[in-house]
Coordinates of C-alpha atoms and ligand atoms in Angstrom, one line a residue:
X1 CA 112.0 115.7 130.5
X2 CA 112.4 116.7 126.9
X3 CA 113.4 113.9 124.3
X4 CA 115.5 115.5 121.9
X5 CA 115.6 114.7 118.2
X6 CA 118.3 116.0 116.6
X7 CA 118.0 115.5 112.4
X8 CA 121.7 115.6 110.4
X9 CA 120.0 116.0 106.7
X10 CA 120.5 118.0 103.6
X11 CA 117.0 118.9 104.1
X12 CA 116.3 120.5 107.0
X13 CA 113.1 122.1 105.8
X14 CA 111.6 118.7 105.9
X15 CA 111.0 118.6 109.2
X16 CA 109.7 118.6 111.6
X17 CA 106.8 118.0 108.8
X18 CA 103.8 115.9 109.1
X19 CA 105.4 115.2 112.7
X20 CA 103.9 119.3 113.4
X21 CA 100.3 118.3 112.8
X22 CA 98.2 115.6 115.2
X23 CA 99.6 113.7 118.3
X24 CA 103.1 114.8 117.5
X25 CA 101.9 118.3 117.1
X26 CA 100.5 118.9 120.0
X27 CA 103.2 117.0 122.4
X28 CA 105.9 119.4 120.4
X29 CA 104.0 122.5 120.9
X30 CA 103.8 120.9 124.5
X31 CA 107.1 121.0 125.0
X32 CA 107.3 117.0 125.6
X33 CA 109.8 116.8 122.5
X34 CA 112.4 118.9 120.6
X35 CA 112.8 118.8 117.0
X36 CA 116.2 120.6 115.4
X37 CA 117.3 119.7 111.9
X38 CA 120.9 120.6 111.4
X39 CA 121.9 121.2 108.0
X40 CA 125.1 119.2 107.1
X41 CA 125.9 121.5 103.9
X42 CA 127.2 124.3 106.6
X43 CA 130.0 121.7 107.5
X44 CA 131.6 121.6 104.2
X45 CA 135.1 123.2 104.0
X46 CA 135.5 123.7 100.0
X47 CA 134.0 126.7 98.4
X48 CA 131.3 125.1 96.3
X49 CA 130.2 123.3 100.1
X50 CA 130.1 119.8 98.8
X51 CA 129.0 117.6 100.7
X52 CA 129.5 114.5 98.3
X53 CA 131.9 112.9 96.1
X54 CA 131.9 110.3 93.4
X55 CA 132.1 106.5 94.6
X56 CA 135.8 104.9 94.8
X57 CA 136.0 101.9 92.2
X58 CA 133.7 103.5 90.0
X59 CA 129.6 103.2 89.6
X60 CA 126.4 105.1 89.2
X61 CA 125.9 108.4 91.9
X62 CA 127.3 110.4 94.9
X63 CA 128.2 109.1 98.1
X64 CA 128.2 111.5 100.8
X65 CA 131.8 112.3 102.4
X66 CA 133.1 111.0 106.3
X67 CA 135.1 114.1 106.7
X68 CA 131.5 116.5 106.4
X69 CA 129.8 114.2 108.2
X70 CA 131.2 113.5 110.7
X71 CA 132.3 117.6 111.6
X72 CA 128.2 117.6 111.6
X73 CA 128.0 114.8 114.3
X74 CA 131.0 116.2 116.6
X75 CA 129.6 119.7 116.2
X76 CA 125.8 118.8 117.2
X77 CA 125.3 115.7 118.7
X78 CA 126.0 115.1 122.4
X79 CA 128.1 112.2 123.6
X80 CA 125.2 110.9 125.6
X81 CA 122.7 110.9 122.9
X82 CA 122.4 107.7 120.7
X83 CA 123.7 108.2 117.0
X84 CA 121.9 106.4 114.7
X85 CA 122.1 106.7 110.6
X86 CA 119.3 105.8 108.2
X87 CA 120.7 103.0 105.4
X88 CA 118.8 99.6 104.0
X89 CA 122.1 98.0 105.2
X90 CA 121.1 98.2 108.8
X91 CA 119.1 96.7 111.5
X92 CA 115.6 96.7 111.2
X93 CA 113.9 98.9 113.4
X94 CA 112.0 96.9 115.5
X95 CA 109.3 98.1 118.0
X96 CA 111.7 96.9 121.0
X97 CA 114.2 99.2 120.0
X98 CA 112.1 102.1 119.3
X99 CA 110.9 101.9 123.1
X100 CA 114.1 102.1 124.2
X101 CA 115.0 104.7 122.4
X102 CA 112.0 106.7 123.6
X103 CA 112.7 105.7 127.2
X104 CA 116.2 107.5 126.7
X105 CA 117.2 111.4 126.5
X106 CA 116.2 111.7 123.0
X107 CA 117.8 110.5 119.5
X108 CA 120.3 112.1 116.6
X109 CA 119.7 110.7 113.0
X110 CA 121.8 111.1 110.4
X111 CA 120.1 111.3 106.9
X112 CA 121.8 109.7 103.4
X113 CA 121.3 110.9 100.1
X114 CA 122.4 109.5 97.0
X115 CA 124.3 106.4 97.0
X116 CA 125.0 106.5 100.8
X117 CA 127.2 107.3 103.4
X118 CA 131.3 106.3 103.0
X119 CA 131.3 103.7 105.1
X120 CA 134.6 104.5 107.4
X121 CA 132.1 106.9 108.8
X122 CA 130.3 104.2 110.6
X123 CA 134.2 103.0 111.7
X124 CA 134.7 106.0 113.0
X125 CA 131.7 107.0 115.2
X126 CA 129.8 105.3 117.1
X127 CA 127.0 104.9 114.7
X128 CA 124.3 102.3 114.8
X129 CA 122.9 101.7 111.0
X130 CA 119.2 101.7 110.8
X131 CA 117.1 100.6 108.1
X132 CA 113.2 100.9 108.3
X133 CA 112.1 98.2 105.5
X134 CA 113.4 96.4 102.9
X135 CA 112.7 98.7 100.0
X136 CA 115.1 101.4 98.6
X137 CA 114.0 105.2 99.7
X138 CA 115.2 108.4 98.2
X139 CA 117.0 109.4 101.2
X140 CA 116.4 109.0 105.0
X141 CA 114.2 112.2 106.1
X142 CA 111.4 110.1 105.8
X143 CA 113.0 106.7 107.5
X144 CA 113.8 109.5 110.4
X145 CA 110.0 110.7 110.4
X146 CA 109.1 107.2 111.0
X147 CA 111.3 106.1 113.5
X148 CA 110.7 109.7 115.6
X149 CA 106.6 108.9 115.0
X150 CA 107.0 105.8 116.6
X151 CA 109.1 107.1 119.8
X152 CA 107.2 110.0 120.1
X153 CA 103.6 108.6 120.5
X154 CA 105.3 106.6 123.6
X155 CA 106.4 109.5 125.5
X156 CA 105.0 109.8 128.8
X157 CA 101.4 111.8 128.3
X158 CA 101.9 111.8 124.6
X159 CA 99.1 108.5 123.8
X160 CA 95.5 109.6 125.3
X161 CA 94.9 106.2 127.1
X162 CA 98.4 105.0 128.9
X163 CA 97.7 101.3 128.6
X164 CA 96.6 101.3 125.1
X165 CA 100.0 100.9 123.5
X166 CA 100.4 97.2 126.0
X167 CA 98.1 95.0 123.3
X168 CA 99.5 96.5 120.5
X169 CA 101.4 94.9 117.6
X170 CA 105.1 93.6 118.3
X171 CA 104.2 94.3 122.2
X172 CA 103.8 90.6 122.7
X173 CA 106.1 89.6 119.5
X174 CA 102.4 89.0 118.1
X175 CA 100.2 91.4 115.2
X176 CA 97.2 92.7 117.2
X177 CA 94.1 91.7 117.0
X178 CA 91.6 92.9 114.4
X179 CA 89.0 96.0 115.8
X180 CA 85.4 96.6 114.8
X181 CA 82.7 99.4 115.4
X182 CA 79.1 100.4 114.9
X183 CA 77.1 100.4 112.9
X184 CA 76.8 96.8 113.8
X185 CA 76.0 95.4 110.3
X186 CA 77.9 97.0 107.3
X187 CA 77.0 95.9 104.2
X188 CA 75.3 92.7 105.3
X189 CA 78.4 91.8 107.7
X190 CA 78.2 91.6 111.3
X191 CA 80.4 92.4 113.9
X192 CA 82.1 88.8 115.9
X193 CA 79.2 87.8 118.2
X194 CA 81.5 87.4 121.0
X195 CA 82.2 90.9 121.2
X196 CA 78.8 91.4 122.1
X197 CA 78.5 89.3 124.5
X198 CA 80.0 91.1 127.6
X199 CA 82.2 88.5 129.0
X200 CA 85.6 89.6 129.2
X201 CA 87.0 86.3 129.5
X202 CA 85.9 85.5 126.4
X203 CA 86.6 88.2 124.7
X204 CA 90.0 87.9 125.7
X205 CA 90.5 85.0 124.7
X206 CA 89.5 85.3 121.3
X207 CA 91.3 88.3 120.1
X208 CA 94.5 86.0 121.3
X209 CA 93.3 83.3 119.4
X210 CA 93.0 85.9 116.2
X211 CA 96.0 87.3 116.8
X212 CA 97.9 84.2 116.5
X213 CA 95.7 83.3 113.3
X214 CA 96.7 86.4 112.0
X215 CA 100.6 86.5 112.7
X216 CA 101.2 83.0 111.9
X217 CA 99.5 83.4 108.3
X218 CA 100.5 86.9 107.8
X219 CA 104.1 87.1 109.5
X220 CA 105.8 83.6 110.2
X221 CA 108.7 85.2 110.6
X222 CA 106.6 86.5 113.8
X223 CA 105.0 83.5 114.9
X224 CA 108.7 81.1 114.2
X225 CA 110.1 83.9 116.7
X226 CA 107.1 84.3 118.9
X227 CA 106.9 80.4 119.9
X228 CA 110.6 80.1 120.1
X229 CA 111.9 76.8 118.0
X230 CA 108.3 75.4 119.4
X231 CA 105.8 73.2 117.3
X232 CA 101.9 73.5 117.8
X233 CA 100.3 70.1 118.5
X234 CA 97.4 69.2 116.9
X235 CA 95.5 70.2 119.8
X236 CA 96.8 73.7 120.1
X237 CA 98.9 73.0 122.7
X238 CA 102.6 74.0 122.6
X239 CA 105.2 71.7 123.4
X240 CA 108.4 71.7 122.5
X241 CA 110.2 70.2 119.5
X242 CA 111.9 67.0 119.4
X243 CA 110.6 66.1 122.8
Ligands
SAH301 N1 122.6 102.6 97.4 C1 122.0 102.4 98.7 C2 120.6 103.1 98.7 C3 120.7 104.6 98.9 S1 119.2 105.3 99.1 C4 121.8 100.9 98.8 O1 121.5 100.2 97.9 O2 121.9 100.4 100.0 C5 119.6 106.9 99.7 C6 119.4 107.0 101.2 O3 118.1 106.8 101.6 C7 120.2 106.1 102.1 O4 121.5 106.6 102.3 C8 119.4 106.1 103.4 O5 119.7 107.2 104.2 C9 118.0 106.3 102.9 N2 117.3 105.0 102.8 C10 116.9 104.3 101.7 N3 116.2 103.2 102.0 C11 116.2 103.1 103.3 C12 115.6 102.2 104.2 N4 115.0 101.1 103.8 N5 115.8 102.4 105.6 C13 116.4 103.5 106.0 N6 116.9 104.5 105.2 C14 116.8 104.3 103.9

């Protein structure tokens, strides 16, 4: 089965971009995805094809116009395909999502510019808003490259190894652990011990214990969701708060 990406943008030329090249590359050539960028200028009715308008009650920029938009979306995205539109006001993408996604028939992404999208346009489709970070972009083709990245290396035949996406970070609501690799000592610093050693058990067990290290100082956000209203007892053990 294909998974389709369909890309609603202003700039169609942007893709399928660095997404041609490596792992995406190959599985596109491969058939194992579909990339089609629809421009949303041919949708626009007036003669000078706008697209955008200036924003009701005043303020800097454009904002781009529900009645263009949305001709693109009922013209090129099929009902069974999920809709989603790139904007810093939406969800964050989350790693849980993403596989969904990529377990589905493929994706449709619809692409601001300028000050954004009119917002009736989310009223008015089914449209699930979408932001990648919390930083401000220039416009979503390159919020849509990262989301399609991230569904495409999960594809089925797309990673080399299948189980090497199961450690990974978010997987387990945890960062992953850190990797190492020859030369064994780089300037003056060794690789762990234990990773030498050859017993799995052990090895196991400490890139869990570095993973937690590493989310709970890095991403407590993370680690407050990943033990789940639990408190760490002095001992390491979890137990439950207020018990
Ligand atoms: N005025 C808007 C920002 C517009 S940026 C605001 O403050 O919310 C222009 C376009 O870039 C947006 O319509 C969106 O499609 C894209 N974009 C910017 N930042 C993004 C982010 N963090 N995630 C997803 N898309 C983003």
């Amino acid at each position: 089965m294909t998974f389709a990406a369909k890309i609603l943008t202003l700039y169609p030329e942007m893709f399928p971009g660095p997404l041609g090249i490596s792992l995406a590359g190959r599985a596109l050539a491969e058939g194992k995805w579909s990339c089609d960028a629809v421009q949303i200028r041919d949708f626009a009715t007036d003669k000078h094809r706008s697209v955008d308008d200036t924003p009701a009650g005043g303020g800097a920029g454009m904002v781009m116009r529900a009645d263009v938009l949305a001709a693109a979306i009922d013209a090129s995205v099929p009902e069974n395909m999920p809709l989603l539109a790139m904007t810093p006001r939406g969800k964050p993408l989350t790693q849980a999502r993403v596989r969904d996604l990529a377990a589905g028939p493929g994706v449709a992404i619809l692409c601001g510019r300028f000050e954004g999208i009119d917002e009736r346009l989310f009223e008015g489709r089914r449209i699930e808003p979408v932001s990648i970070g919390d930083y401000v972009l220039s416009g979503g083709e390159i919020g849509a490259l990262v989301l399609l990245d991230a569904c495409v290396r999960l594809l089925p035949g797309v990673m080399g190894a299948p189980s090497s996406g199961d450690e990974e970070s978010f997987e387990s609501g945890l960062l992953e652990y850190p990797h190492y690799t020859r030369p064994q000592i780089w300037e003056g610093r060794t690789i762990p011990e234990v990773l030498r050693s050859g017993d799995h058990a052990k090895i196991a067990g400490w890139r869990k214990t570095q993973a937690e290290i590493d989310t709970r100082s890095r991403r407590p956000d993370l680690w407050d969701r990943h033990i789940g209203g639990r408190v760490q007892s002095p001992s390491g053990a979890r137990q439950k708060k207020e018990e």
